[in-house]
Each structure stands twice: as C-alpha cells, then as structure tokens.
PDB file of C-alpha atoms and ligand atoms in Angstrom:
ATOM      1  CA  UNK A 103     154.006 157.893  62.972  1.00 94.00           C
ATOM      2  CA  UNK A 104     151.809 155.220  61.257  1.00 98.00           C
ATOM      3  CA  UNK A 105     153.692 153.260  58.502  1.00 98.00           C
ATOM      4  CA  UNK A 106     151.454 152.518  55.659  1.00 98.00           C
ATOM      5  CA  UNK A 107     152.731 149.866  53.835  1.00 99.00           C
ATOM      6  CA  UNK A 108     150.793 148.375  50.343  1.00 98.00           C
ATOM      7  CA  UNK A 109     152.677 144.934  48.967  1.00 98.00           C
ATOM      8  CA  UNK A 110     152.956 141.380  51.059  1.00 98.00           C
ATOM      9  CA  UNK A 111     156.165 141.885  51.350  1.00 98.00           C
ATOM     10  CA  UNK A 112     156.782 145.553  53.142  1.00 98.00           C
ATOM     11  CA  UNK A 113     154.329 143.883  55.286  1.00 98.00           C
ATOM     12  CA  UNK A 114     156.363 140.879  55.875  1.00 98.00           C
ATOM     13  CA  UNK A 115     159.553 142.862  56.396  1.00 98.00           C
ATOM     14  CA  UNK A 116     157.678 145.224  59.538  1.00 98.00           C
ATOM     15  CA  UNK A 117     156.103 142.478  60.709  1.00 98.00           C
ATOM     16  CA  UNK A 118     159.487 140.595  61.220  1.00 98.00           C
ATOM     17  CA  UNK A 119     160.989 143.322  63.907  1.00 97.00           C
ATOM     18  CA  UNK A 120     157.548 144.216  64.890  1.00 98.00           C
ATOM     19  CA  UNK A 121     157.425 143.959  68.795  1.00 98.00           C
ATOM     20  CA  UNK A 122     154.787 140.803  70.064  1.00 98.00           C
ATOM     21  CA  UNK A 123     152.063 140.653  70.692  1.00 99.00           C
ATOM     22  CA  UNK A 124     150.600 142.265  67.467  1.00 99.00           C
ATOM     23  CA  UNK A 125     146.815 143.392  67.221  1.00 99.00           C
ATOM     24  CA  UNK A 126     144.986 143.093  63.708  1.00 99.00           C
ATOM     25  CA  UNK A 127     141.859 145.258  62.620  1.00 99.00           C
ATOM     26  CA  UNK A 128     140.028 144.429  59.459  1.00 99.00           C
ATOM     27  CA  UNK A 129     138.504 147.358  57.532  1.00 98.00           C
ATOM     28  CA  UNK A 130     136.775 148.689  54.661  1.00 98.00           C
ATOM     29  CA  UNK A 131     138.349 151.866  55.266  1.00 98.00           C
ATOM     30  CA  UNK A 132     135.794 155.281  55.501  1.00 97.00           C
ATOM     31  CA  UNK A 133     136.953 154.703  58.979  1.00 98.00           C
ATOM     32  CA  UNK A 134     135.009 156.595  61.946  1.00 98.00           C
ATOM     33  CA  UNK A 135     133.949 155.702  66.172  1.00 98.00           C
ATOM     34  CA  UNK A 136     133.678 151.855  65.606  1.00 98.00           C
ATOM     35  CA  UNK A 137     136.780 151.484  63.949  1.00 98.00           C
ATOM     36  CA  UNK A 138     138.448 153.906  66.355  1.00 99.00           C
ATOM     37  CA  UNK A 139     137.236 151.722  69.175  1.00 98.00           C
ATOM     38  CA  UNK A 140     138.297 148.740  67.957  1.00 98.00           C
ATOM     39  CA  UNK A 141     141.839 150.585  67.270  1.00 99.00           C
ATOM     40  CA  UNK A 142     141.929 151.253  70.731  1.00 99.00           C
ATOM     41  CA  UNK A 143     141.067 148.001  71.988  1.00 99.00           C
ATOM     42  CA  UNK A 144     144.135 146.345  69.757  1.00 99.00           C
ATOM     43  CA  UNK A 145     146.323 149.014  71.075  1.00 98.00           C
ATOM     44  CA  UNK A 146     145.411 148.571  74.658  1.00 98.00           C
ATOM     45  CA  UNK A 147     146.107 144.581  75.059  1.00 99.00           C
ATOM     46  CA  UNK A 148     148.627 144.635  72.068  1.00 99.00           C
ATOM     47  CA  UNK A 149     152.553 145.891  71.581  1.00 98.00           C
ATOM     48  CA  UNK A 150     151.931 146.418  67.826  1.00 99.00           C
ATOM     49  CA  UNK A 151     148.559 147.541  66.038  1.00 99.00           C
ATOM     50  CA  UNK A 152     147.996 146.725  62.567  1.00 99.00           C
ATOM     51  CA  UNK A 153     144.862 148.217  60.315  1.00 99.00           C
ATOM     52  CA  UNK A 154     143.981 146.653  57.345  1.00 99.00           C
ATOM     53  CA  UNK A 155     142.547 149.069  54.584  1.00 98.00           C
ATOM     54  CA  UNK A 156     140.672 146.963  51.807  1.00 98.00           C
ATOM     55  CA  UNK A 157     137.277 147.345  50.070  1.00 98.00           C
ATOM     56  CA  UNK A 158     137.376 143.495  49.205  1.00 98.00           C
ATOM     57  CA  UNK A 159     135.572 143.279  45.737  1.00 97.00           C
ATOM     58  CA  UNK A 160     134.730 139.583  46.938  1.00 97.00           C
ATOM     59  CA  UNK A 161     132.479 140.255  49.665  1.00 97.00           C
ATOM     60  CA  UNK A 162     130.253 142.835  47.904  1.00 97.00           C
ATOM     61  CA  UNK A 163     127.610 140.727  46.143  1.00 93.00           C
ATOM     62  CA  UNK A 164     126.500 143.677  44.379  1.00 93.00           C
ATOM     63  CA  UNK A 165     128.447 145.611  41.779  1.00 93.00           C
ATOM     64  CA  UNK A 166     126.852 148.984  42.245  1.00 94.00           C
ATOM     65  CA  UNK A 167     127.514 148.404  46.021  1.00 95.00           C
ATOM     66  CA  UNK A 168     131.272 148.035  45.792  1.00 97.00           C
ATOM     67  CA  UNK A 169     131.564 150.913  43.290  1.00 96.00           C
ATOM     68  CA  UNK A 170     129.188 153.222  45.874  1.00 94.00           C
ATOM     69  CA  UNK A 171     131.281 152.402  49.000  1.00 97.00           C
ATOM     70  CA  UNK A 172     132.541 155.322  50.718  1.00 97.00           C
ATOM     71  CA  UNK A 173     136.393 156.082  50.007  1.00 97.00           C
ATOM     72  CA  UNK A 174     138.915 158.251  51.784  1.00 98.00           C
ATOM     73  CA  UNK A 175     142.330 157.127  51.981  1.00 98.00           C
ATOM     74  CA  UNK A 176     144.223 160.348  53.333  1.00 98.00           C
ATOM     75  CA  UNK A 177     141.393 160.480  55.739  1.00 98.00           C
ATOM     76  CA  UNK A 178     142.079 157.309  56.895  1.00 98.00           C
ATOM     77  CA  UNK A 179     145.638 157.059  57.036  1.00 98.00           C
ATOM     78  CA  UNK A 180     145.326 160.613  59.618  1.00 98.00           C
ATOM     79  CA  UNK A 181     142.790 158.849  61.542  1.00 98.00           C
ATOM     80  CA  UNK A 182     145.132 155.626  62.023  1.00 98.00           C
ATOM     81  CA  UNK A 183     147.639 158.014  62.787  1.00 98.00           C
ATOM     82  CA  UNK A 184     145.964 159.752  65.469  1.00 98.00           C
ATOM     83  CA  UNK A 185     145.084 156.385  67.343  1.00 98.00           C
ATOM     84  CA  UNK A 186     148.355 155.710  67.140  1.00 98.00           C
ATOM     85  CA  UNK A 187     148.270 152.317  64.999  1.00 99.00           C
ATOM     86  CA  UNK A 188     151.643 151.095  63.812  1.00 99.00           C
ATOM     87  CA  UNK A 189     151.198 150.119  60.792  1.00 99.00           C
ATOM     88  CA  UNK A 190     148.512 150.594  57.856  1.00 99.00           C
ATOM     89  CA  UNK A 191     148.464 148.044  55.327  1.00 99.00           C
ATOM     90  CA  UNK A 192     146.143 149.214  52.326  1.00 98.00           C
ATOM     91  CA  UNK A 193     146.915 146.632  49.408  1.00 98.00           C
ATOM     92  CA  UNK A 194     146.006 147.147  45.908  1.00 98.00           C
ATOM     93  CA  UNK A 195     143.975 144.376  45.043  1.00 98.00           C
ATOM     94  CA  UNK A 196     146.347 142.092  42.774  1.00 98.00           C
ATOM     95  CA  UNK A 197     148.305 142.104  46.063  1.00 98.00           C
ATOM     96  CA  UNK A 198     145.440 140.199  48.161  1.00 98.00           C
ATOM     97  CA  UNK A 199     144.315 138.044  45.040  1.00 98.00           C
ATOM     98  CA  UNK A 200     147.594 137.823  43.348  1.00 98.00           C
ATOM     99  CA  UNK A 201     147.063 136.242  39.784  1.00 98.00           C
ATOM    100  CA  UNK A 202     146.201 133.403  39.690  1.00 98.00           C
ATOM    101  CA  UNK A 203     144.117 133.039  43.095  1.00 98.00           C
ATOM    102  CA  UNK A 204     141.459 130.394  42.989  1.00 98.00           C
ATOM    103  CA  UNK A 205     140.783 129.408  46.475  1.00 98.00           C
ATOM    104  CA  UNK A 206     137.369 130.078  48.349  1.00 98.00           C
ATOM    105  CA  UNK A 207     137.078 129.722  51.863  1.00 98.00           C
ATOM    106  CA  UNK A 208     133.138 128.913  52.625  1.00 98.00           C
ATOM    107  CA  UNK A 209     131.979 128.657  55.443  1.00 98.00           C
ATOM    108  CA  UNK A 210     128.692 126.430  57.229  1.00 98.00           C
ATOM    109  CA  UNK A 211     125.880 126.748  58.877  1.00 98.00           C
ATOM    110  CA  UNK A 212     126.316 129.918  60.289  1.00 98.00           C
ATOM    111  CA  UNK A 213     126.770 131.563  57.459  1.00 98.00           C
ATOM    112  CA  UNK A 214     123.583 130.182  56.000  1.00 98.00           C
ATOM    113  CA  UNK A 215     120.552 132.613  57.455  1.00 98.00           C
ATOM    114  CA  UNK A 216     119.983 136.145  57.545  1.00 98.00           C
ATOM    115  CA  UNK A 217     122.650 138.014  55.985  1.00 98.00           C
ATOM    116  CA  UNK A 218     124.281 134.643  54.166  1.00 98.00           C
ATOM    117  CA  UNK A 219     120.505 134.480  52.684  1.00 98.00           C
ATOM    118  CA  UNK A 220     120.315 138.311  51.975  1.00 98.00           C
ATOM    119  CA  UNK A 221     123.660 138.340  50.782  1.00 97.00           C
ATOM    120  CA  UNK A 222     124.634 135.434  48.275  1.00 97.00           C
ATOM    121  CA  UNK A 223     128.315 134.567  48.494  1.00 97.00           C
ATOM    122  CA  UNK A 224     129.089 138.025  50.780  1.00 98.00           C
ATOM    123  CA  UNK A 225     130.531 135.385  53.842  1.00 98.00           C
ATOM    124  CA  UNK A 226     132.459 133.496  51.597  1.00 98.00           C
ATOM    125  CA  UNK A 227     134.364 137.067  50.458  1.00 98.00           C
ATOM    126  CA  UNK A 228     134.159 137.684  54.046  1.00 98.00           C
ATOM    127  CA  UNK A 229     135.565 134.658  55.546  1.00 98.00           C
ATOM    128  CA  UNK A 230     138.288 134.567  52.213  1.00 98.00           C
ATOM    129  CA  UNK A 231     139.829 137.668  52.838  1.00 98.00           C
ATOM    130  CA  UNK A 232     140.207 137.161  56.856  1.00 99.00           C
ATOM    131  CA  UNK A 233     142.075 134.304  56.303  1.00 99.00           C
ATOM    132  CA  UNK A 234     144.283 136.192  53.578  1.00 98.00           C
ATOM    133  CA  UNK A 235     144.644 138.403  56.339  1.00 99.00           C
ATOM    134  CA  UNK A 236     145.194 136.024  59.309  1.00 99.00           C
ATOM    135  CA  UNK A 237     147.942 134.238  57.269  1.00 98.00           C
ATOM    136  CA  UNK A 238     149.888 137.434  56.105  1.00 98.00           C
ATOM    137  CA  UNK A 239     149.832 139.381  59.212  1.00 98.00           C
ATOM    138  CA  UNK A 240     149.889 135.820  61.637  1.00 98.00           C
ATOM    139  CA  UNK A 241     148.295 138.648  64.561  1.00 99.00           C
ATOM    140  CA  UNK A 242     147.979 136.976  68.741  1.00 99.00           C
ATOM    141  CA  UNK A 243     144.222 138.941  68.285  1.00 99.00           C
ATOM    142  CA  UNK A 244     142.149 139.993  65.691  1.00 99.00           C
ATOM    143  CA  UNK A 245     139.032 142.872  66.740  1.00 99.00           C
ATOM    144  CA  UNK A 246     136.034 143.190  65.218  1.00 99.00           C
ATOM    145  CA  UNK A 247     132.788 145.019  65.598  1.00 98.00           C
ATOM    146  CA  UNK A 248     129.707 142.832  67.390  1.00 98.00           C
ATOM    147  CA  UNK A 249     127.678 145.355  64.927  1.00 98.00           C
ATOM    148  CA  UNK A 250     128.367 142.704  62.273  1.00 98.00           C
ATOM    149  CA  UNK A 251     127.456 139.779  64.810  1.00 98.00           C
ATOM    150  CA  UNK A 252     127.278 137.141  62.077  1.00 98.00           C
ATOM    151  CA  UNK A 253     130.453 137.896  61.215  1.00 98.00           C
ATOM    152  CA  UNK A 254     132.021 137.135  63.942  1.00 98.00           C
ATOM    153  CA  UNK A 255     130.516 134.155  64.252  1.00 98.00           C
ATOM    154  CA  UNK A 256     131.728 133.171  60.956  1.00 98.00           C
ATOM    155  CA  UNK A 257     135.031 134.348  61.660  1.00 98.00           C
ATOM    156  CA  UNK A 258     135.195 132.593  64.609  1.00 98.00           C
ATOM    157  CA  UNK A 259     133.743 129.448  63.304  1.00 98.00           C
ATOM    158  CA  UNK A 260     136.287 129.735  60.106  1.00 98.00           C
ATOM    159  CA  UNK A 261     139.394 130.079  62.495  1.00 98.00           C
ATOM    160  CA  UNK A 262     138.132 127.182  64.880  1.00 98.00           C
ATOM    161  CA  UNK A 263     137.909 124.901  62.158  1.00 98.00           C
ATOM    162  CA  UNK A 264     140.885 125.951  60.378  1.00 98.00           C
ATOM    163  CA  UNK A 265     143.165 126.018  63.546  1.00 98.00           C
ATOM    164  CA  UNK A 266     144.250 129.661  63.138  1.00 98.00           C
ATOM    165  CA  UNK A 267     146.444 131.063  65.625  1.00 98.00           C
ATOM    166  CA  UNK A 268     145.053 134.412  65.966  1.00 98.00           C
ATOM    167  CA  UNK A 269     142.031 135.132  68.451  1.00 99.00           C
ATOM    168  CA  UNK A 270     139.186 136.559  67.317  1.00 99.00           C
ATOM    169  CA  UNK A 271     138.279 139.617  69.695  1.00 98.00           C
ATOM    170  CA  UNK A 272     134.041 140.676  69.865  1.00 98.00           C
ATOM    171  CA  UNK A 273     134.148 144.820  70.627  1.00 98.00           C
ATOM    172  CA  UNK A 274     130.844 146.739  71.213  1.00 98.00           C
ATOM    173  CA  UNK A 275     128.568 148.373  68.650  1.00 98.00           C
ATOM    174  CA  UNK A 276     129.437 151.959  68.919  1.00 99.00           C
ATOM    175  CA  UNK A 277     126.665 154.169  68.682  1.00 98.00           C
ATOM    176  CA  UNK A 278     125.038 158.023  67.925  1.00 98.00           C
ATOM    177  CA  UNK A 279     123.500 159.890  70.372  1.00 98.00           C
ATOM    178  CA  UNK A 280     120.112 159.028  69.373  1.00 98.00           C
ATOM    179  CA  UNK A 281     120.975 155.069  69.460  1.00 98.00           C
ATOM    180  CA  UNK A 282     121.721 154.373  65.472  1.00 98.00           C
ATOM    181  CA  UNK A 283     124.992 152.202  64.724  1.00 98.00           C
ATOM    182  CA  UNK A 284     127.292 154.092  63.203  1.00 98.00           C
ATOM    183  CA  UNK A 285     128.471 152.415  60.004  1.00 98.00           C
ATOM    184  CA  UNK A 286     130.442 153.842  56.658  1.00 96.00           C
ATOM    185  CA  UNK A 287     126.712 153.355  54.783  1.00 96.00           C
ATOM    186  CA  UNK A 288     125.222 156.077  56.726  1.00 98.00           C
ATOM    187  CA  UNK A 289     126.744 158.509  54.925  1.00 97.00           C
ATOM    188  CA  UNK A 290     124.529 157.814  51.842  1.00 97.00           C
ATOM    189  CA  UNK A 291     121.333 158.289  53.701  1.00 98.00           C
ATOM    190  CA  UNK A 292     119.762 161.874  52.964  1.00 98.00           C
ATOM    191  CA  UNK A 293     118.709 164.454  55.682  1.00 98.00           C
ATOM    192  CA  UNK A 294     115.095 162.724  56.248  1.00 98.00           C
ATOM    193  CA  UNK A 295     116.528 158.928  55.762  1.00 98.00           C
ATOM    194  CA  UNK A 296     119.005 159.545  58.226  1.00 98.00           C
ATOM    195  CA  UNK A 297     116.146 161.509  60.958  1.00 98.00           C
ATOM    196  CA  UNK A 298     114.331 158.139  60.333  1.00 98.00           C
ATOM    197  CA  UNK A 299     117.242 155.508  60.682  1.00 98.00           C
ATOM    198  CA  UNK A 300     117.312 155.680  64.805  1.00 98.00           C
ATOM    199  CA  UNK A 301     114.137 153.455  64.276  1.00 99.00           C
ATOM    200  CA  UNK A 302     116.589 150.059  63.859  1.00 99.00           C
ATOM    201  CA  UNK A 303     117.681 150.663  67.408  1.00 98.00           C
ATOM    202  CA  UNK A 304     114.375 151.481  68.729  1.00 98.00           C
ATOM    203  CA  UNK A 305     112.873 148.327  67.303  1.00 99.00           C
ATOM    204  CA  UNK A 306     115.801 146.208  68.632  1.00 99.00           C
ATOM    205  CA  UNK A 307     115.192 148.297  71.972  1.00 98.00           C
ATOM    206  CA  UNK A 308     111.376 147.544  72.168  1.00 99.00           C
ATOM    207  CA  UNK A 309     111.663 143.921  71.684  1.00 99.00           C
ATOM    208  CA  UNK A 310     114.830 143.760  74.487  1.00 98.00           C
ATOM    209  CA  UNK A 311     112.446 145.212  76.522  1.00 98.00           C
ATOM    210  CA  UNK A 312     109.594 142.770  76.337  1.00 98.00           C
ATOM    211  CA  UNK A 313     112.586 139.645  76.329  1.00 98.00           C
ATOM    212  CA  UNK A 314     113.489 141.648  79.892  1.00 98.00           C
ATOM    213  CA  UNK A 315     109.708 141.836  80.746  1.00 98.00           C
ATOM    214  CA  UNK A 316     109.749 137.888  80.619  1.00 98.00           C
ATOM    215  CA  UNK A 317     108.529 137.630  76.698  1.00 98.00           C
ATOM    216  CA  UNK A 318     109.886 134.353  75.715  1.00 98.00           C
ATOM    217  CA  UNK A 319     107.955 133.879  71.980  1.00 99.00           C
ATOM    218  CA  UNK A 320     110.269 134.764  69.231  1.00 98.00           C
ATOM    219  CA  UNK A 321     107.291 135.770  66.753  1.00 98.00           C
ATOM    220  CA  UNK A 322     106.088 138.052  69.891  1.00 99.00           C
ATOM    221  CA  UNK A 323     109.670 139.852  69.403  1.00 99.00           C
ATOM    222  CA  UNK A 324     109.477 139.935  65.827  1.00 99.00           C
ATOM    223  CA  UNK A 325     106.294 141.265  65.829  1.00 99.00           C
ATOM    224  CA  UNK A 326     107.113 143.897  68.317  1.00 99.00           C
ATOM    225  CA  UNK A 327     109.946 144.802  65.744  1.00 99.00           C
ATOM    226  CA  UNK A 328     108.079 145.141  63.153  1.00 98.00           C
ATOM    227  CA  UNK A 329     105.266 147.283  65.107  1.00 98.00           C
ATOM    228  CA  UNK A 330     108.206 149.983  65.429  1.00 98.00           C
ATOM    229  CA  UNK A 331     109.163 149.860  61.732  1.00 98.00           C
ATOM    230  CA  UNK A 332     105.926 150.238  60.294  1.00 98.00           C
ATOM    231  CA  UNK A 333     105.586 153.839  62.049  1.00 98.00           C
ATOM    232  CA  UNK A 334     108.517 154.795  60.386  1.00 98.00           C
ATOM    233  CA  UNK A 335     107.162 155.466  56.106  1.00 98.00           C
ATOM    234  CA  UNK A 336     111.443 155.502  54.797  1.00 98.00           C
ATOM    235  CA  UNK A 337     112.148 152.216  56.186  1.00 98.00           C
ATOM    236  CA  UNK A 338     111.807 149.428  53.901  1.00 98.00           C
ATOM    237  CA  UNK A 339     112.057 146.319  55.916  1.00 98.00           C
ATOM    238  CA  UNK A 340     114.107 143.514  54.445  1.00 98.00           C
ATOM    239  CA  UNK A 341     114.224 140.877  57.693  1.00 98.00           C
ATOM    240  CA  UNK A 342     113.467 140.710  61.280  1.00 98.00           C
ATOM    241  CA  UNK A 343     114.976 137.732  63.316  1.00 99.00           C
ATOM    242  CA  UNK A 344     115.317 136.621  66.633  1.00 99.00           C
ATOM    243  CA  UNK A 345     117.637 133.756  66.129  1.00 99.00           C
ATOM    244  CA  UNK A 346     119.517 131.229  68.607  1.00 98.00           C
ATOM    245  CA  UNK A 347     122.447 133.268  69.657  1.00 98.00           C
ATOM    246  CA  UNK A 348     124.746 130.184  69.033  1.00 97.00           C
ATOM    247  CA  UNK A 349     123.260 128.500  65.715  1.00 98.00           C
ATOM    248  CA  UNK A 350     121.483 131.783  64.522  1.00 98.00           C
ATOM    249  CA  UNK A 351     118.513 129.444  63.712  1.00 98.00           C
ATOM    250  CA  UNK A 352     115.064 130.996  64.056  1.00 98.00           C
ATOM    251  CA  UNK A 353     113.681 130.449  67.553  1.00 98.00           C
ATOM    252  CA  UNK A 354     109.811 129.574  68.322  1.00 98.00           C
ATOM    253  CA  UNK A 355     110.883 129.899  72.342  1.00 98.00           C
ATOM    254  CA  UNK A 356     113.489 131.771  73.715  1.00 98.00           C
ATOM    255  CA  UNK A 357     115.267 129.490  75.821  1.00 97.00           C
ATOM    256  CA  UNK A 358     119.032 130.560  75.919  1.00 98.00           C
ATOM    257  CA  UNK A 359     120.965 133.121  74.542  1.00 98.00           C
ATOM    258  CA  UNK A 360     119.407 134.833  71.300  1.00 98.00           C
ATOM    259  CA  UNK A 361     120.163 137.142  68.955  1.00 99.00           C
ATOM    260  CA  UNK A 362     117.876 140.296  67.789  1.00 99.00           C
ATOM    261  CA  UNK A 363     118.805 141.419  64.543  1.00 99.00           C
ATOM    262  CA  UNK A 364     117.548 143.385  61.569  1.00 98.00           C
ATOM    263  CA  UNK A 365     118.075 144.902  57.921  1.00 98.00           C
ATOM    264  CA  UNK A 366     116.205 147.789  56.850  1.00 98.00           C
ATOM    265  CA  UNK A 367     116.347 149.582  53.444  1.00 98.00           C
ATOM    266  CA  UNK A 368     116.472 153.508  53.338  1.00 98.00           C
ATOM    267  CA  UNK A 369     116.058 154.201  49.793  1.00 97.00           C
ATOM    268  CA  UNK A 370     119.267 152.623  48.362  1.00 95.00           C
ATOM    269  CA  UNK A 371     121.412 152.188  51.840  1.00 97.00           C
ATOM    270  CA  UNK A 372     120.945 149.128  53.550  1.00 98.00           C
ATOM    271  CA  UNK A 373     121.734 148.924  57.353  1.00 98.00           C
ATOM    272  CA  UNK A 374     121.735 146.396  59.844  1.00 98.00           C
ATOM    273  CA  UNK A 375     121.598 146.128  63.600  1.00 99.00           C
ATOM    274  CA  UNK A 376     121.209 143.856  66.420  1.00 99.00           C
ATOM    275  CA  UNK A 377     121.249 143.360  70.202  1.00 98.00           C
ATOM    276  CA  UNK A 378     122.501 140.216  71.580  1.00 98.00           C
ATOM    277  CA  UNK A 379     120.034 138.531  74.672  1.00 98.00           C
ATOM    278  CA  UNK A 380     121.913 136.771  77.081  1.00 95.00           C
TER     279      UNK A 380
HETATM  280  P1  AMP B 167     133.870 147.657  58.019  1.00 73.83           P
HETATM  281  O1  AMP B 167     134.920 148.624  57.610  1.00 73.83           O
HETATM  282  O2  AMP B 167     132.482 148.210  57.953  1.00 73.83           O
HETATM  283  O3  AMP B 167     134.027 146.289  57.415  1.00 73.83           O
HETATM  284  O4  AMP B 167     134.091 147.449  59.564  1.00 73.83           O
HETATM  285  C1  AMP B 167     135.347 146.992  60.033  1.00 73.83           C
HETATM  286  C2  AMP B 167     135.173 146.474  61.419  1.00 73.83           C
HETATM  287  O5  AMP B 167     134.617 147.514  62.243  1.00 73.83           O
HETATM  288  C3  AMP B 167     134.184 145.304  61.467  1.00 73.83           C
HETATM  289  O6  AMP B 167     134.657 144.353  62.394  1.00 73.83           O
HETATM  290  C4  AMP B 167     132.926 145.961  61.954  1.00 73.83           C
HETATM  291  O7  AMP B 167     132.080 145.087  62.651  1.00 73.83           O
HETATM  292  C5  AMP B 167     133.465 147.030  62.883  1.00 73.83           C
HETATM  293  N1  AMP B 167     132.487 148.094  63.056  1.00 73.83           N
HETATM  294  C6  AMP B 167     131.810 148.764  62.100  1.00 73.83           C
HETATM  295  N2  AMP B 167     130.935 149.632  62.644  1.00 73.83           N
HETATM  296  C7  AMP B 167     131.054 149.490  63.990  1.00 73.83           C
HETATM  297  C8  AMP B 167     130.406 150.094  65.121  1.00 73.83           C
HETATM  298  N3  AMP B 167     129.460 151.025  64.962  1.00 73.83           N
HETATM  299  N4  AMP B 167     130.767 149.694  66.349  1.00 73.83           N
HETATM  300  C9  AMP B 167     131.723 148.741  66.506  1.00 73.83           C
HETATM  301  N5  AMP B 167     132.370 148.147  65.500  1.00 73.83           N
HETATM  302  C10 AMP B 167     132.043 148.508  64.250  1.00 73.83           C
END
C-alpha cells in the first residue's frame, strides 16, 4: 500500500527506514501515462519510490492558470497505488514554503529563451521547488519527463551548480495514438481543440523529417513548422524554435545536437512539444 504522507516531518521519519536507493518523481498531480512511466522507471532502478503531489503556486506565472489546473487527489493517490510507489508526499503549501520562506533559486542561461521568455519567473518556481524537494527527500535519482525538455535542462543545470546529490533522470515523452503529448492541460481542450492538437507533433514530425533529409537551416525547420500550423484554424501559435540542444540558443545552421520545440494556444490551453535532433 502507498503511504501518503503531508508534513516534512512524516516524510523525514519514512524516509529514515526507507530501504536505498530511493527514486523521486516531481508532480503536479492530475497524474496519467507520463507520470505512470516515469513511476515505473523510479521503481525499476530504485528500492523505494517516492511521488511528490504539489501544484506549486510559484511556478504558475499566471493566476487564472494555477486556479484552472486540473485536481484529483483520490485519483491520484489510487493511481500511485497501483504502480506501486511507496510513498506519496502531497504537502499543503505552508509545509513547502513554511512562513517565513524568502529564498529564490534562479537559474541562467538556460532558463532564459523560449519558455523562460514565455513564462516570466515560471523556472525560478520551477527550479525553487526541486531543490525544496531534492533537500527534503535527499533521493540517489530524480525522473522527469523530456516533454518538458527545458526543464530538465534547468534542473540539471541547477543541481550541477549547486552540487546536489541526487541524479537527474531524462524519461521519454509519452504519447496518444495519434502522436499528441499527453499532458494534465489536455483535459481543458474541447472536442474540436483536442481533434486539432495532434498538429504539434506533426509539425515537430515534418521538420525531423527534413533535419533527416539533410536540412541543416534552422529558419528552413521553423518554417516547415509553421507551414503545418497554419493548416490547422484552432491553433494559435505562440513560438517555433529550433534551438542548440545544449545552450537552447537559436540556431542559423544546424551543426550538432538541436532541439525542435513549440507552444501553441488552443483557445485558453497552452501546450508544448518538442523532439530532440541528435
Ligand atoms: P507535471 O505534473 O506536468 O509537472 O509533470 C510531472 C513530470 O511528468 C514532469 O517531469 C513532466 O515532464 C513529466 N511528464 C508530463 N507529461 C509527460 C509525458 N507525456 N511523457 C513523459 N513525461 C511527462
């Protein structure tokens, strides 16, 4: 049976006879495939599995965002359950940012472009919380999703820098049938927004296929990106990049590995996507 535990210190006290090594996985909660994979990753190369359940105020730079995410606790906890996880820690807020809190973890370059730009102050919640997170549950490996592929490069820069212990663990995007990343937001989109929403992956598809082909300009791949979306009337196009897959700077020429990625508005639901070239 999953434990599901809510202050630092029930956390502190399972952790303590908790068999090594443990395996952590961030989350939002509204859990579904990607989280389930990731689950099953930590539980394969890990003697103790340990979900986090938080919608962290601090990374949602939006208001109306954070009060729209999807919530479903007793959902959650079942789903945990039935990937056998050991222990669920969903923390009321005060015990994350206990009064008093004033620290901000920021951080560089790599949090700068695409969804550091889109997002003001979303990587600095982001990158906050994580270390919260590394410190309190002091995991040999942390998973998370290469859907959010900027995150883990800020993750992974942040625990570099900061000499973490804990290993930060890239898992593939998981994926419906017809190709769209499945994320908590889709459940907002309506019957026709979500028919439409396979177009991310079909953009990100058409341009790997001219990188494969032996395209090397970046604004030939963001133009064949945006040739898709344009077919597609819903989708409200916020960026295309195709970005250095180490620096996430905009490339001219393709010369190494590079990173495809997009965000597309559906009426209010933003999603994002992206297919690493390497
Ligand atoms: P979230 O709850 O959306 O913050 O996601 C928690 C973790 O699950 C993050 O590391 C995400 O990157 C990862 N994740 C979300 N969706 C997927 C997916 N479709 N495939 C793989 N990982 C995912």
């Amino acid at each position: 049976m999953t434990r599901v535990l809510r202050t630092r210190e029930e956390l502190r006290a399972a952790l303590a006879s908790a068999e090594r090594p443990v395996g952590l996985v961030p989350t939002l909660g509204w859990l579904h495939e990607g989280h389930r994979s990731l689950m099953r990753q930590a539980r394969a190369e890990n003697s103790t599995t340990v979900v986090t359940i938080f919608v962290n105020p601090r990374q949602f730079n939006r208001p109306d965002d954070f009060e729209r995410y999807p919530r479903n606790e007793a959902r959650d906890i079942g789903i945990a359950d039935d990937e056998a996880v050991d222990i669920v820690w969903a923390p009321p807020v005060e015990e994350v940012y206990p009064p008093g809190f004033d620290t901000t973890v920021s951080v560089g370059a790599v949090a700068g472009p695409l969804e550091g730009a889109a997002r003001p102050g979303h990587f600095d919640g982001v990158a906050t919380v994580v270390a919260i997170l590394f410190a309190l549950v002091g995991a040999e490996r942390a998973y998370f999703g290469q859907k959010d592929a900027q995150q883990v490069m800020v993750i992974r820069q942040m625990a570099r820098d900061l000499a973490l212990p804990t290993a930060v663990i890239a898992c593939p995007t998981v994926r419906e049938p017809d190709g769209l990343a499945i994320s908590s937001r889709n459940v907002h989109l309506s019957a026709a927004e979500r028919a439409a929403a396979p177009v991310l992956h079909r953009a990100l598809a058409a341009a790997r296929d001219q990188w494969e082909a032996g395209e090397r300009s970046g604004e030939a791949l963001r133009a064949e990106m945006r040739r898709v979306l344009v077919d597609e009337p819903l989708a409200d196009v916020e960026y295309v990049s195709v970005a250095d897959g180490v620096t996430l700077r905009e490339l001219a020429v393709i010369d190494g590995p590079a990173l495809l990625s997009l965000a597309v508005r559906f009426g209010a639901t933003r999603l994002i996507d992206n297919v690493l070239l390497e």
